[in-house]
Structures are given as structure tokens and as C-alpha cells.
């Protein structure tokens, strides 16, 4: 006799049993349970109980009283019944008169290679290299190996950079010829051989000093007052210059305080030494470039531009530097993406800022950055310069001793990059080039050489990151500045995070997926919000070409279609060759190589079974993330950013708005043809959007490099924001004042 089945068993057999899959019902943040013990108290719930807000209210009240007295005084003096109209420089809400004086506000935008500084009233900033040359026992050429790094036991250019780079170079060279033929651009079969033959037989021509029309005035070290030199003066200090200090000979070391968008902790021995170096650069820049004496710093306000994905220790160090060391009257912080929105005038866009050593991507909506869309990739224009030099050396570049560590060689390489690099296919043919080699205390030499496809293959590294040299970019990370932690829980790191950035890191190291669950404290993070056919943000490398897999059981690079009505997600984008959404061909027939590792063959499981996420601490998870270098193709990173900004609505109106308003700025955006090339790449990956994808540069003929600074200048002159942190607030609260002053969730 068969027993009666329970209701749960019947529901299970019929497939109607309710199960909990750990997914949230909404992406809206869930409020925490109210603490009933403190439910009726008003402690720290009213504005007058918060010092920053109370001081602002006091300023508003005092200014309102002052304005009323001024109107009464004017009325009594004129005897007219008409109330005088307030002047334009007075704020109706009473934020102060001198605060809004643009000539008294200094905008500082530091970068990995350049520092842009100027008054908010200026049309353009002063741009100087963000470096300092000061007296030291040795120079940078005595410490570091020549760049690009060459094999020590090899004399032929083809073997200098290893077999791996040579194969990649040859592969992208052959692919470029196929692409040019597809565009019906004429390709000579022996173009590269002609270039190698000409460059190998080219010899420099000595130019007498009186025949050199553009002689360089090298920096006289005798003019050093002990503080060193900054900017272009520092780069033009002769590498063999010496001074005698206390009976000892001292050379000049060139230092860069910021590298790859981070504080350069590798080249400094202490945190105080690094911050003092930045303070000296700011001091001398304001004194020499802006004409402001140190005694007048206390009369000026400062707007400081920080990255979208910042380290809190960096922001706190700059806050202390501005108010304690430089002694500005007050300081305000603004993110680069938000400043670029003010500068370009686009309230809704997907912003790509290609700098010298980092590329940041973020989506801005209604004038605010969507936090989960922020991505910071560690490559930029400097990587293009280094790759261009390597490719030209492989083609028998006549100046074989070029070293990017040497100051004059670095300036020469940057000049050649700006001169020859392009992403227009019709401009790729054998071209004659020349340059003058000017070195201190040496005669000038004229070099003639030829190029073929190196000018387009070098910037192609934005879409083929394995072409760049990425091995030493994490050296010295967290050496001087510890990770920021929560004030109430020292074991909990509180640096800002982004789900899009975590997706990029997890594509390189899949074990980081478990850290998302652990850091959120439960299994219902933002990644598992149930939505219709939601792409898996981490499944970037699960499909590779069948030829690469060989005898493995993965037989097709295309994804299997999900059954009708199922919730099986499809991969959002792939870093391999024949992805479902298109993509760039990968080196060695496999997936891209990111950072120090490579992904080839059959990928491992997305969720390793040997890792217990509950046994890991927040610090260990953060250390693992810091050990991974964020490298990904630019087009795939843009799609990732927009996907996380739209929360799964990849084909809806919001996604179409972002794809139709892609703004590319920064020095890397000045590469001819980059925007059209990027637009073509995105259309191949998202063909369903078609002509709705639009990539543009800064409007109104504004230089792409100064859009962020210009936006910060616009923000500084607004009379509605209350982001200023004064000396009194910093003295009493320190860095805690940032929580109530910045525009975003700090």
C-alpha cells in the first residue's frame, strides 16, 4: 500500500515547490533593522549637532545679517525707498563673498605625468611635468635598468624583448594586414622588410651647434636654492650634473610622486618623504607659475581633483597637506569624472579618461557618478610610448641605445609618439621620419628612419593589453601607506569599491568571486539580483577557441542558447577570440594575457571548491585584490561599466543613452582616429545597438587634456555647493569632516 504523499512532495514533483536561491527581489538597498533602544533619541540627527553643518549655518546667518545691514546702510545714504539690488558677487544664500572670487581659488589636478594648476578665473591651466629633481647621491639611471628592458645576452633587436613579444608583434602585424585589405587599403608585401633594411643601414648625421635651429637650454644647476627643480626644468637637468654640498658631490635624482594613478611608494623611503615631495612641487608651482608668494597662501582656497576610484589614505594625506602644510584658507574635493561632466557640459555620459599611466571609466547620470560603474585600468599613453619604442627597435631603429629612464630620451620618445601615432588605416604605409638627438654636453645628431605599421600597432595595445609591459606596475604597492579601515572596525577595509572593477579583477583571477560574497556578509550581493537573462559579470574567460582547447571537452567557443523561459545567463563579454559578442583576436590564439598571468586553454572552474570563503578575513580578501593588476581591453571594459551602471538593463533606454554618449578625454584621446576605431569595436560587440553607439571627444574645441581641470574651475565658482573644509573644521575633526562635505558617499 502506497502511503499518502505530502503536499510538499507533490509540489516538488510538479516543480511548484518554492525554493530560496539567495537572490534579492530588488536592487534597491534594504534598510537595516531599527534599533528600538535609540529610536526616539535625537542625538546626531539634527543639523545643529554636526559641526560642519553648524558652521555652515553660522556663516549663512552672519552673511544674511551683513547683507541686510549693507542694504539698510545704502537705503539710509540714498534716501530712496527702492531697495538696492545685491551685487552679482554676493550669494543670496549667504555662502560668503570672497569664497566665490574665482581669482582667489586655485585648482590643482595632479596626474601620473603632468600637473595642471591655475586660478579658477583662468581660461587654461599651467601644465608642467609632475616631477622634481633634487640633490641625491645617485641618479635614476644608476638605479634602474634601461627601458625598454632588453635581454642582456642578446645583440640582435629581434631577441631583445623575448620570443613572446616577437610572436605577439608578428601576430598583430599579420592581422593588421588582413584588416587593411578588408578596408581595401593597398598593402605592399615587403613593406616591413624595406623598413628594416633602411633603418639598419641608416647612420646619424652630426649637426654643428650653430646650424641647430632649436637648441635646448639645459638647466643650470648653479641656480639651485636647495629645493631642486620641478617640471620641464627638472627634466632638462643634465644627467651628469653635480653640485658640492658640505664637501660631498651630489647628483640629481628625478622623482615622480604619482605612478599608475597611485602614490609612488616604490621610489620613496617614507610616507613623509613622499608627501613632502608633493608639497614642494605644489609650493614651487604656485610660486613660479602662478606668482603667489607663500605668505599669501592663507588667502586662497583650493579645489583638489581626485580619481573616481580613490584611496582614502591619499585623500586624507592631500587634505592634511593643503590645510596644514600649505595652509590654504579652505579646500574642496571633486572627482575626475564629475569634474569632466562640468567641463564638457554632458549631464549623462559614459566617460573614458585615458591618462598617461591609467585609464578610468565611469558612467555619469544627472551629474553624479554611478558608483558601481567605476573602472580603473592600469595602462595609458606612457605604455603606448614604450611599446612604440620596442616595435621600432624590432625594426632596426637606428638609435639603438635609447633609454626611457634617461630624461632627454624620454622627451624624445614622447615627441615621436605624438608625431607618428595614428589609428587611421589609410595612413599606414612606409613613411620617412627624422628626429634630432639633443643631449647635454654633446653634439646634436640627425637620425633618419622609416616606419610602417608601428604607429597603429602601438596604440592598438588599448584593445590588446598583452602588448604592454605590465610586470612591474604593482611593485611597492601598500609599502608606505596602509589600507584605510573603518573607524569602528579596524578589521574592515573601507576604501571605495565598484562591482565593475571587481568584475575586471575576477576575470583575471576567478577566485576573487568568492570575496564578493564574503565582503558583503551574505550570499545576496548585488551580483545576484534576479533579472531577465542577466549576464554573468565574471564569466569572461569561460569560452575560448576550439583550436586552443585541443583535445579538451570544450568543443565550441560559442555559448549554448539558454532554454526558453530559463534564467541561465549568457556571458556579457569575452576576452578571447570568437566570443558571442565579437571581440579582438587574442595573442597565441587564446585569451588575452592580463597582468603577470595568462589565460589559455580550458579555464578552471569559476568557483574553486577548495576555498572556504567564510574562513577568510576582509584584509586577506583586500590583499588578494591588490595583488591583481586591473588590465582589460578598453572596449570590453566600457561594456562592463555600462552593464553595471544599468543593473542588467543592457538593451533598455538607459543603456542606449550611455552607449550614445560615450565621451573620450585625456591625453590618449588625442591619438588621431581613436574615437572612430573605438566606436567600430563597440558596434562589433553590440551589433543590436547599431548606429545608436556614438563615441566623441570634448566639445567646443576644448583640449581633451584640460577638460577635467576646466570642470573643476566651473565647480569652484558655483555658489550653491557647500563642500569647503576650513581650518577650524580640520583642526577639530580632521579627516572626519570629509563625510559631511564631499558630494558623494565617502
XYZ file of C-alpha atoms in Angstrom:
746
model
C 0.000 0.000 0.000
C 1.413 3.299 -1.066
C 1.335 5.953 1.600
C -0.202 9.311 1.025
C 2.231 11.893 -0.297
C 2.609 15.154 1.495
C 1.811 18.451 -0.087
C 5.482 19.386 -0.280
C 6.300 16.159 -2.105
C 3.532 16.782 -4.629
C 4.727 20.342 -5.186
C 8.266 19.071 -5.604
C 7.233 16.522 -8.227
C 5.206 19.081 -10.129
C 8.030 21.612 -9.999
C 5.998 24.115 -7.989
C 7.936 23.915 -4.742
C 9.161 27.267 -3.536
C 12.922 27.415 -3.173
C 15.206 30.130 -1.948
C 18.013 30.760 -4.422
C 19.601 33.533 -2.387
C 18.658 36.259 -4.829
C 17.368 39.637 -3.800
C 13.934 40.665 -5.001
C 15.090 44.176 -5.791
C 18.296 46.085 -6.403
C 17.062 48.776 -4.009
C 19.178 48.790 -0.834
C 17.486 47.132 2.108
C 17.241 49.263 5.265
C 18.750 47.833 8.410
C 16.625 46.947 11.400
C 15.850 49.955 13.550
C 17.495 49.980 16.946
C 14.455 50.447 19.191
C 16.602 51.460 22.141
C 17.689 54.674 20.357
C 14.597 55.079 18.223
C 13.230 58.177 19.933
C 16.504 59.980 20.597
C 17.597 62.957 18.511
C 21.321 62.535 19.103
C 23.307 63.274 15.905
C 20.097 63.516 13.884
C 19.738 67.270 13.656
C 21.928 69.661 11.634
C 22.985 71.799 14.587
C 24.580 68.735 16.238
C 27.054 68.253 13.357
C 29.949 70.698 13.429
C 30.330 71.027 9.656
C 26.662 71.815 9.146
C 26.538 74.069 12.186
C 29.473 76.136 10.964
C 27.873 76.471 7.547
C 24.624 77.657 9.128
C 26.553 80.200 11.194
C 28.261 81.506 8.054
C 24.940 81.743 6.235
C 23.363 83.583 9.167
C 26.252 86.042 9.504
C 26.246 86.790 5.791
C 22.495 87.353 5.781
C 22.892 89.839 8.650
C 25.765 91.530 6.849
C 23.800 91.836 3.622
C 20.807 93.246 5.499
C 22.999 95.864 7.176
C 24.538 96.802 3.847
C 21.096 97.298 2.307
C 19.965 99.405 5.264
C 23.119 101.500 5.039
C 22.631 102.082 1.309
C 18.987 102.951 1.875
C 19.844 105.473 4.566
C 22.557 107.054 2.427
C 20.463 107.448 -0.740
C 17.165 108.338 0.939
C 15.298 106.387 -1.726
C 12.591 103.889 -0.929
C 13.969 101.458 -3.523
C 15.939 98.625 -2.027
C 19.297 98.248 -3.850
C 19.746 95.063 -5.825
C 22.518 92.858 -4.382
C 25.684 92.681 -6.429
C 26.416 89.627 -8.536
C 29.301 88.518 -6.349
C 27.026 88.215 -3.314
C 25.408 84.889 -2.656
C 21.687 85.027 -1.912
C 22.014 82.050 0.388
C 24.979 83.637 2.113
C 27.948 81.418 1.401
C 30.288 84.366 1.512
C 31.666 86.937 -0.904
C 35.334 86.080 -1.133
C 34.606 82.333 -1.387
C 33.162 82.859 -4.843
C 36.017 85.058 -6.086
C 37.481 82.980 -8.908
C 40.802 84.808 -8.769
C 41.253 83.588 -5.172
C 40.620 79.894 -5.924
C 43.436 77.605 -7.101
C 42.564 74.414 -8.991
C 45.050 71.528 -8.595
C 44.784 68.425 -10.778
C 47.769 66.069 -10.254
C 48.362 63.152 -12.603
C 50.857 60.381 -13.197
C 52.824 62.511 -15.661
C 51.506 66.092 -15.634
C 50.320 68.592 -13.034
C 47.681 71.100 -14.092
C 47.342 74.092 -11.847
C 45.821 77.521 -12.205
C 43.259 80.010 -10.957
C 39.575 79.292 -11.417
C 39.349 82.520 -13.423
C 41.933 81.337 -15.981
C 40.797 80.019 -19.323
C 43.507 77.322 -19.377
C 45.746 75.869 -16.654
C 49.505 75.805 -16.388
C 50.656 72.301 -17.362
C 54.006 71.085 -16.072
C 55.503 67.587 -15.708
C 54.655 66.343 -12.211
C 58.222 65.575 -11.169
C 61.026 67.047 -9.100
C 64.802 66.814 -9.455
C 66.613 67.228 -6.161
C 70.083 66.571 -4.852
C 70.805 62.908 -4.204
C 73.696 60.516 -4.057
C 72.834 58.899 -7.419
C 70.603 59.425 -10.457
C 67.725 57.303 -11.705
C 69.942 55.871 -14.469
C 72.270 54.480 -11.782
C 69.406 52.637 -10.067
C 67.049 51.394 -12.771
C 67.660 49.244 -15.806
C 67.289 50.827 -19.244
C 63.753 50.931 -20.628
C 62.502 49.125 -22.587
C 64.083 46.204 -20.757
C 66.294 44.205 -23.119
C 67.790 40.752 -22.859
C 71.346 41.049 -21.533
C 72.921 38.251 -23.584
C 71.471 39.212 -26.940
C 72.773 41.597 -29.584
C 70.052 41.343 -32.228
C 66.944 43.530 -31.889
C 64.662 40.558 -32.628
C 65.859 38.805 -29.451
C 65.977 41.806 -27.126
C 62.392 41.543 -25.887
C 61.944 37.792 -25.854
C 60.182 35.311 -28.049
C 56.774 36.072 -26.554
C 56.745 39.738 -27.582
C 58.144 38.887 -31.010
C 55.286 36.445 -31.610
C 52.699 38.979 -30.468
C 54.214 41.665 -32.672
C 54.215 39.364 -35.685
C 50.661 38.231 -34.980
C 49.161 41.727 -34.742
C 51.222 42.725 -37.789
C 49.651 39.949 -39.860
C 46.181 40.730 -38.521
C 46.618 44.386 -39.403
C 47.451 43.456 -42.995
C 44.237 41.408 -43.186
C 42.230 44.307 -41.752
C 43.754 46.762 -44.221
C 42.937 44.513 -47.161
C 39.368 44.230 -45.871
C 39.178 48.039 -45.963
C 40.644 47.985 -49.468
C 43.824 49.739 -48.400
C 46.806 48.904 -50.575
C 49.366 46.737 -48.765
C 52.838 46.148 -50.136
C 54.003 42.604 -49.381
C 57.557 43.565 -48.355
C 56.913 46.829 -46.538
C 58.344 45.720 -43.214
C 61.459 44.312 -44.890
C 62.037 47.673 -46.580
C 61.790 49.431 -43.220
C 64.210 47.020 -41.522
C 66.718 47.299 -44.362
C 66.657 51.102 -44.451
C 66.865 51.522 -40.678
C 69.685 49.005 -40.414
C 71.855 50.989 -42.836
C 70.934 54.471 -41.598
C 73.663 56.405 -39.808
C 73.329 59.639 -37.817
C 74.490 62.963 -39.189
C 76.344 65.309 -36.877
C 74.876 68.818 -36.749
C 77.145 71.717 -35.721
C 75.819 73.791 -32.871
C 75.487 76.942 -34.969
C 73.336 75.039 -37.510
C 70.912 73.649 -34.918
C 67.816 75.882 -35.122
C 66.139 74.532 -31.963
C 68.873 74.267 -29.399
C 67.777 73.232 -25.916
C 68.703 75.398 -22.958
C 69.660 72.905 -20.280
C 69.013 73.736 -16.641
C 71.875 75.404 -14.794
C 72.284 73.556 -11.506
C 74.163 76.528 -10.075
C 70.774 78.261 -9.756
C 69.542 75.601 -7.330
C 68.485 77.077 -3.981
C 68.394 73.683 -2.274
C 64.765 72.858 -3.111
C 65.549 71.382 -6.528
C 63.776 71.878 -9.841
C 60.284 70.926 -10.967
C 58.544 70.380 -14.262
C 60.415 70.796 -17.519
C 63.381 72.337 -15.706
C 63.758 69.078 -13.781
C 63.662 67.001 -16.957
C 66.322 69.225 -18.515
C 68.816 68.859 -15.689
C 71.900 67.199 -17.262
C 72.224 63.609 -16.137
C 75.913 64.171 -15.326
C 75.371 67.412 -13.377
C 76.853 67.534 -9.886
C 76.982 70.032 -7.038
C 79.182 70.126 -3.953
C 77.234 70.072 -0.674
C 79.195 70.044 2.599
C 82.276 68.817 0.804
C 80.484 65.946 -0.964
C 79.456 65.692 -4.593
C 75.726 65.286 -5.105
C 73.880 64.331 -8.270
C 70.249 64.969 -9.178
C 67.564 62.294 -8.898
C 64.308 62.731 -10.828
C 61.251 61.524 -8.908
C 57.576 61.178 -9.837
C 55.211 61.295 -6.820
C 52.357 59.523 -8.642
C 52.710 56.443 -10.822
C 49.847 54.489 -12.456
C 47.276 56.637 -10.672
C 48.656 55.662 -7.238
C 51.133 57.256 -4.879
C 54.613 56.189 -5.971
C 55.560 54.283 -2.830
C 58.294 52.307 -4.575
C 60.700 55.228 -5.145
C 60.419 56.781 -1.677
C 61.693 55.591 1.660
C 58.951 57.041 3.869
C 55.414 58.358 3.660
C 56.527 61.762 4.955
C 59.167 61.974 2.242
C 56.556 61.308 -0.440
C 54.078 63.882 0.858
C 56.865 66.440 1.392
C 57.900 65.928 -2.236
C 54.371 66.695 -3.400
C 54.180 69.723 -1.092
C 57.408 71.096 -2.567
C 56.085 70.687 -6.103
C 52.829 72.462 -5.210
C 54.748 75.251 -3.446
C 57.116 75.896 -6.342
C 54.376 75.565 -8.952
C 52.225 78.198 -7.249
C 55.222 80.446 -6.683
C 56.817 80.202 -10.137
C 53.845 79.502 -12.395
C 51.066 81.455 -10.646
C 53.109 84.172 -8.954
C 51.650 83.568 -5.479
C 54.056 84.024 -2.598
C 53.936 81.547 0.312
C 52.760 84.311 2.653
C 49.608 84.701 0.552
C 48.605 81.012 0.530
C 46.328 81.582 3.525
C 44.195 83.973 1.444
C 43.465 81.388 -1.270
C 41.030 78.498 -1.467
C 41.809 75.243 -3.266
C 39.775 72.746 -5.283
C 41.660 69.439 -5.427
C 40.810 66.845 -8.098
C 40.989 63.166 -7.053
C 40.383 59.929 -9.026
C 36.952 58.310 -9.241
C 38.266 55.167 -7.523
C 40.495 56.692 -4.892
C 42.396 55.530 -1.821
C 41.103 57.219 1.313
C 44.634 57.475 2.658
C 45.570 59.517 -0.403
C 42.609 61.881 0.039
C 43.340 62.317 3.743
C 47.018 62.977 3.033
C 46.122 65.646 0.467
C 43.638 67.208 2.895
C 46.323 67.469 5.546
C 48.819 68.775 3.011
C 46.506 71.540 1.765
C 45.345 72.776 5.168
C 48.310 72.042 7.418
C 51.420 72.247 5.238
C 50.405 74.704 2.505
C 47.837 76.374 4.794
C 45.111 77.184 2.298
C 42.119 79.055 3.637
C 39.816 76.159 2.735
C 39.781 73.182 0.409
C 37.170 71.196 -1.542
C 37.494 67.852 -3.319
C 35.915 66.745 -6.580
C 36.209 63.502 -8.537
C 37.688 63.468 -12.032
C 34.567 62.061 -13.668
C 32.312 64.628 -12.049
C 34.688 67.463 -12.966
C 34.799 66.260 -16.582
C 30.998 66.374 -16.658
C 31.082 70.033 -15.636
C 33.810 70.745 -18.183
C 32.134 69.011 -21.113
C 28.589 70.001 -20.227
C 27.215 66.441 -20.555
C 24.910 65.540 -17.619
C 24.606 61.929 -18.840
C 27.538 60.130 -20.424
C 29.970 57.260 -20.204
C 33.325 58.911 -19.565
C 36.659 57.394 -20.643
C 39.685 59.312 -19.383
C 42.883 57.971 -20.983
C 45.768 59.385 -18.999
C 49.493 58.785 -19.076
C 49.541 55.605 -16.978
C 45.927 54.828 -16.116
C 42.567 54.808 -17.860
C 39.423 55.473 -15.851
C 35.884 54.643 -16.975
C 32.706 55.749 -15.245
C 29.073 56.408 -16.082
C 27.574 59.729 -15.022
C 23.842 60.255 -14.664
C 22.208 63.517 -13.593
C 25.593 64.976 -12.818
C 26.625 62.201 -10.388
C 28.880 59.185 -10.855
C 27.224 55.777 -10.640
C 29.459 54.079 -8.074
C 29.246 50.531 -9.443
C 30.316 51.676 -12.930
C 33.778 52.913 -11.945
C 36.735 51.119 -13.539
C 40.418 51.964 -13.261
C 42.726 50.256 -15.768
C 46.476 50.478 -15.327
C 47.630 51.469 -18.795
C 47.773 54.713 -20.723
C 49.812 56.889 -23.045
C 53.147 56.003 -21.429
C 52.578 52.327 -22.288
C 51.973 53.348 -25.906
C 55.295 55.224 -25.881
C 57.195 52.235 -24.504
C 55.531 49.800 -26.910
C 56.226 52.082 -29.884
C 59.916 52.202 -28.964
C 60.043 48.410 -28.634
C 58.409 47.906 -32.025
C 60.714 50.395 -33.707
C 63.740 48.707 -32.131
C 62.499 45.372 -33.508
C 62.524 47.070 -36.927
C 66.186 48.110 -36.534
C 65.604 51.617 -35.179
C 68.890 53.486 -35.801
C 69.113 54.928 -32.262
C 69.603 51.569 -30.573
C 70.767 52.966 -27.213
C 67.502 54.766 -26.458
C 66.635 54.551 -22.762
C 63.335 55.917 -21.438
C 64.879 56.282 -17.980
C 67.170 58.997 -19.358
C 65.413 62.345 -19.312
C 66.249 63.552 -22.826
C 65.444 60.137 -24.327
C 62.032 60.127 -22.653
C 61.242 63.566 -24.084
C 62.393 62.349 -27.498
C 60.180 59.238 -27.347
C 57.135 61.304 -26.318
C 57.775 63.667 -29.210
C 57.952 60.795 -31.705
C 54.771 59.227 -30.336
C 52.804 62.441 -30.780
C 54.272 62.845 -34.239
C 53.718 59.393 -35.775
C 50.972 57.522 -33.876
C 47.593 57.213 -35.560
C 44.670 54.792 -35.777
C 43.607 55.652 -39.327
C 44.243 52.676 -41.609
C 44.823 54.772 -44.761
C 47.791 56.436 -43.018
C 49.622 53.126 -42.663
C 52.332 52.899 -45.284
C 56.110 53.215 -45.430
C 56.916 56.744 -44.288
C 60.162 58.650 -43.899
C 60.756 60.109 -40.431
C 63.568 62.002 -38.765
C 64.481 63.440 -35.386
C 67.282 65.385 -33.733
C 69.010 63.794 -30.773
C 69.951 66.536 -28.334
C 71.801 65.523 -25.188
C 73.521 67.760 -22.628
C 77.204 68.454 -23.253
C 77.091 66.503 -26.504
C 76.719 67.473 -30.156
C 73.372 67.217 -31.932
C 72.771 64.274 -34.279
C 70.184 63.970 -37.038
C 68.653 60.486 -37.389
C 66.568 59.359 -40.347
C 64.402 56.265 -40.205
C 61.261 54.702 -41.658
C 58.074 53.390 -40.107
C 55.359 51.113 -41.411
C 52.610 49.826 -39.092
C 54.238 50.574 -35.721
C 52.289 53.870 -35.377
C 48.958 51.985 -35.310
C 50.069 48.789 -33.562
C 51.376 50.653 -30.501
C 48.043 52.352 -29.588
C 46.313 49.084 -30.507
C 47.515 47.954 -27.087
C 44.457 49.685 -25.607
C 42.472 46.827 -27.147
C 45.255 44.190 -26.926
C 46.639 44.757 -23.389
C 49.116 41.897 -23.701
C 51.230 44.118 -25.971
C 52.060 46.323 -22.994
C 54.713 45.532 -20.405
C 52.733 45.076 -17.172
C 55.084 43.217 -14.858
C 56.395 45.927 -12.538
C 53.301 48.060 -12.064
C 52.416 46.620 -8.649
C 55.900 46.906 -7.156
C 55.834 48.903 -3.918
C 52.046 48.911 -3.571
C 50.988 49.454 0.117
C 54.634 49.816 1.094
C 54.260 53.175 2.882
C 50.530 53.818 3.196
C 48.445 51.140 4.871
C 44.955 50.363 3.673
C 42.210 52.541 5.130
C 39.938 50.799 7.633
C 36.630 51.576 9.261
C 36.800 53.798 12.328
C 34.608 51.401 14.343
C 36.002 48.140 12.944
C 39.738 48.130 12.261
C 39.480 44.732 10.555
C 37.147 46.059 7.860
C 38.746 47.929 4.910
C 36.614 50.849 3.761
C 38.221 52.021 0.523
C 35.579 52.594 -2.187
C 34.707 49.590 -4.312
C 32.944 49.092 -7.611
C 31.245 45.964 -8.891
C 32.507 46.751 -12.397
C 36.096 46.906 -11.130
C 35.602 43.639 -9.247
C 34.310 42.060 -12.446
C 37.502 43.069 -14.250
C 39.661 41.657 -11.451
C 37.616 38.452 -11.239
C 38.046 37.889 -14.976
C 41.784 37.756 -14.327
C 41.618 35.809 -11.052
C 38.308 33.907 -10.729
C 38.885 33.124 -7.043
C 38.014 36.745 -6.305
C 34.357 35.898 -6.964
C 34.153 34.297 -3.534
C 35.424 37.503 -1.969
C 32.323 39.331 -3.159
C 30.130 37.025 -1.099
C 32.378 37.262 1.937
C 32.761 41.030 1.855
C 29.004 41.503 1.611
C 28.450 39.194 4.530
C 25.829 37.070 2.805
C 25.040 35.354 -0.452
C 22.700 38.010 -1.748
C 25.046 40.628 -3.121
C 24.344 42.976 -5.948
C 25.733 40.455 -8.420
C 22.827 38.057 -7.878
C 19.897 40.368 -8.392
C 17.345 38.322 -10.388
C 16.694 39.840 -13.773
C 15.692 38.572 -17.165
C 18.654 36.908 -18.877
C 21.133 38.710 -16.648
C 24.684 38.269 -17.969
C 27.221 36.761 -15.647
C 29.686 39.584 -14.929
C 32.524 37.199 -14.107
C 32.237 34.643 -16.899
C 34.659 36.453 -19.182
C 37.079 33.657 -19.965
C 34.851 30.592 -19.966
C 34.765 30.285 -23.754
C 37.854 30.123 -25.883
C 38.541 28.997 -29.390
C 38.175 25.280 -30.061
C 41.597 25.234 -31.678
C 43.142 26.443 -28.450
C 41.319 23.863 -26.368
C 42.742 20.995 -28.377
C 41.506 17.670 -27.011
C 39.527 19.175 -24.163
C 35.803 18.666 -23.917
C 35.108 22.309 -24.717
C 34.398 21.983 -28.420
C 32.891 25.341 -29.316
C 33.645 28.940 -28.481
C 30.021 29.966 -28.929
C 27.722 29.865 -25.953
C 24.882 27.390 -25.822
C 21.483 29.062 -26.113
C 19.552 29.113 -22.881
C 16.291 27.183 -22.805
C 13.144 29.194 -23.266
C 11.964 30.703 -20.026
C 15.109 29.720 -18.170
C 17.236 32.051 -16.148
C 20.551 30.741 -17.492
C 22.734 33.821 -18.058
C 24.819 34.365 -21.164
C 28.352 35.752 -20.934
C 28.401 39.526 -21.082
C 31.705 39.824 -22.899
C 34.758 37.721 -23.521
C 38.442 38.461 -23.619
C 39.053 35.706 -26.165
C 38.801 35.389 -29.899
C 35.452 34.177 -31.159
C 33.124 35.441 -28.484
C 29.422 35.624 -28.980
C 29.576 39.388 -28.878
C 32.608 39.683 -31.117
C 35.943 40.796 -29.834
C 39.572 41.403 -30.502
C 41.717 38.463 -31.583
C 43.798 37.207 -28.713
C 47.520 36.547 -28.776
C 48.640 32.963 -29.287
C 45.167 32.021 -30.437
C 43.818 32.114 -26.913
C 42.606 34.628 -24.437
C 44.358 37.830 -23.518
C 47.147 37.855 -21.008
C 46.463 40.277 -18.191
C 48.973 41.370 -15.588
C 51.537 38.746 -14.789
C 49.401 35.722 -15.591
C 47.950 34.294 -18.749
C 44.701 32.604 -19.598
C 44.892 29.882 -22.199
C 43.374 26.506 -22.814
C 40.374 25.335 -20.854
C 39.663 27.747 -17.997
C 39.266 26.475 -14.466
C 36.040 26.496 -12.526
C 34.577 29.900 -11.754
C 34.059 28.966 -8.090
C 37.017 26.982 -6.731
C 35.828 24.273 -4.396
C 38.984 24.306 -2.272
C 38.437 27.848 -0.955
C 36.319 28.378 2.113
C 35.033 31.968 1.826
C 33.838 32.002 5.439
C 37.366 31.284 6.690
C 38.858 34.353 5.029
C 39.182 37.767 6.589
C 38.354 41.072 4.940
C 42.035 42.038 4.957
C 43.084 38.852 3.179
C 40.427 39.439 0.537
C 41.607 43.029 0.059
C 45.230 41.839 -0.177
C 44.246 39.378 -2.879
C 42.516 42.119 -4.857
C 45.539 44.372 -4.518
C 47.747 41.608 -5.928
C 45.825 41.621 -9.224
C 46.598 44.272 -11.820
C 43.483 45.653 -13.484
C 44.099 45.125 -17.199
C 41.385 44.535 -19.807
C 40.607 45.564 -23.402
C 39.185 49.067 -23.483
C 36.042 48.168 -25.436
C 35.206 45.266 -23.118
C 35.783 47.440 -20.049
C 33.365 50.058 -21.407
C 30.666 47.436 -21.880
C 31.313 46.176 -18.345
C 30.958 49.672 -16.911
C 27.688 50.368 -18.736
C 26.322 46.933 -17.821
C 26.875 47.521 -14.125
C 25.585 51.087 -14.387
C 22.300 49.909 -15.894
C 21.901 46.949 -13.479
C 21.100 44.391 -16.158
C 19.089 46.608 -18.479
C 21.712 46.224 -21.203
C 19.303 46.901 -24.063
C 16.946 49.362 -22.396
C 16.719 53.113 -22.758
C 19.291 53.801 -20.056
C 21.889 51.597 -21.722
C 21.188 53.169 -25.112
C 21.676 56.607 -23.590
C 25.085 55.633 -22.226
C 26.208 53.985 -25.467
C 25.046 57.051 -27.375
C 27.007 59.452 -25.144
C 30.497 57.958 -24.810
C 32.978 60.749 -24.126
C 36.724 60.114 -24.524
C 39.085 62.638 -22.930
C 42.660 62.746 -21.684
C 45.975 62.848 -23.486
C 45.413 59.417 -25.023
C 42.231 60.673 -26.691
C 44.345 62.951 -28.886
C 45.507 59.959 -30.937
C 44.069 60.515 -34.439
C 41.288 58.056 -35.284
C 40.941 56.593 -31.780
C 37.282 57.544 -31.353
C 36.190 56.067 -34.687
C 38.237 52.911 -34.049
C 36.656 52.509 -30.591
C 33.181 53.106 -31.998
C 33.756 50.387 -34.591
C 34.917 47.961 -31.903
C 31.832 48.610 -29.765
C 29.498 48.130 -32.713
C 31.069 44.742 -33.389
C 30.488 43.697 -29.771
C 26.983 45.151 -29.533
C 25.539 44.851 -33.062
C 21.960 45.107 -31.771
C 22.544 48.762 -30.883
C 23.893 49.618 -34.320
C 24.033 53.322 -35.100
C 22.957 54.241 -31.567
C 26.582 53.888 -30.405
C 28.358 57.220 -30.604
C 31.880 57.987 -29.386
C 33.008 61.611 -29.269
C 35.671 63.833 -27.742
C 35.354 67.025 -25.751
C 33.016 69.613 -27.303
C 33.602 73.283 -28.078
C 37.138 72.585 -29.372
C 38.399 72.224 -25.797
C 41.682 70.406 -25.349
C 40.994 66.855 -24.179
C 43.743 67.111 -21.578
C 42.231 70.060 -19.688
C 38.540 69.070 -19.623
C 38.789 67.804 -16.038
C 40.620 70.904 -14.830
C 38.158 73.189 -16.617
C 35.233 71.377 -14.998
C 36.814 71.758 -11.566
C 37.155 75.506 -12.250
C 33.449 75.679 -13.128
C 32.572 73.768 -9.965
C 34.689 76.117 -7.833
C 32.669 79.128 -8.985
C 29.285 77.639 -8.137
C 27.549 79.440 -5.285
C 25.310 76.532 -4.303
C 27.736 73.864 -3.120
C 28.887 73.697 0.499
C 31.898 71.412 0.096
C 34.512 73.724 1.568
C 36.507 72.382 4.515
C 38.002 75.207 6.573
C 40.835 75.363 9.038
C 38.529 75.205 12.074
C 36.769 72.059 10.870
C 40.051 70.344 10.078
C 41.514 71.324 13.446
C 38.588 69.807 15.341
C 37.505 66.902 13.104
C 40.463 66.133 10.857
C 39.608 63.807 8.001
C 36.194 63.053 9.532
C 34.974 66.330 8.025
C 35.046 64.674 4.595
C 31.949 62.592 5.360
C 29.718 65.665 5.546
C 31.432 67.755 2.873
C 32.041 65.762 -0.303
C 29.273 65.334 -2.860
C 29.401 61.547 -2.951
C 29.127 58.810 -0.353
C 32.533 58.912 1.334
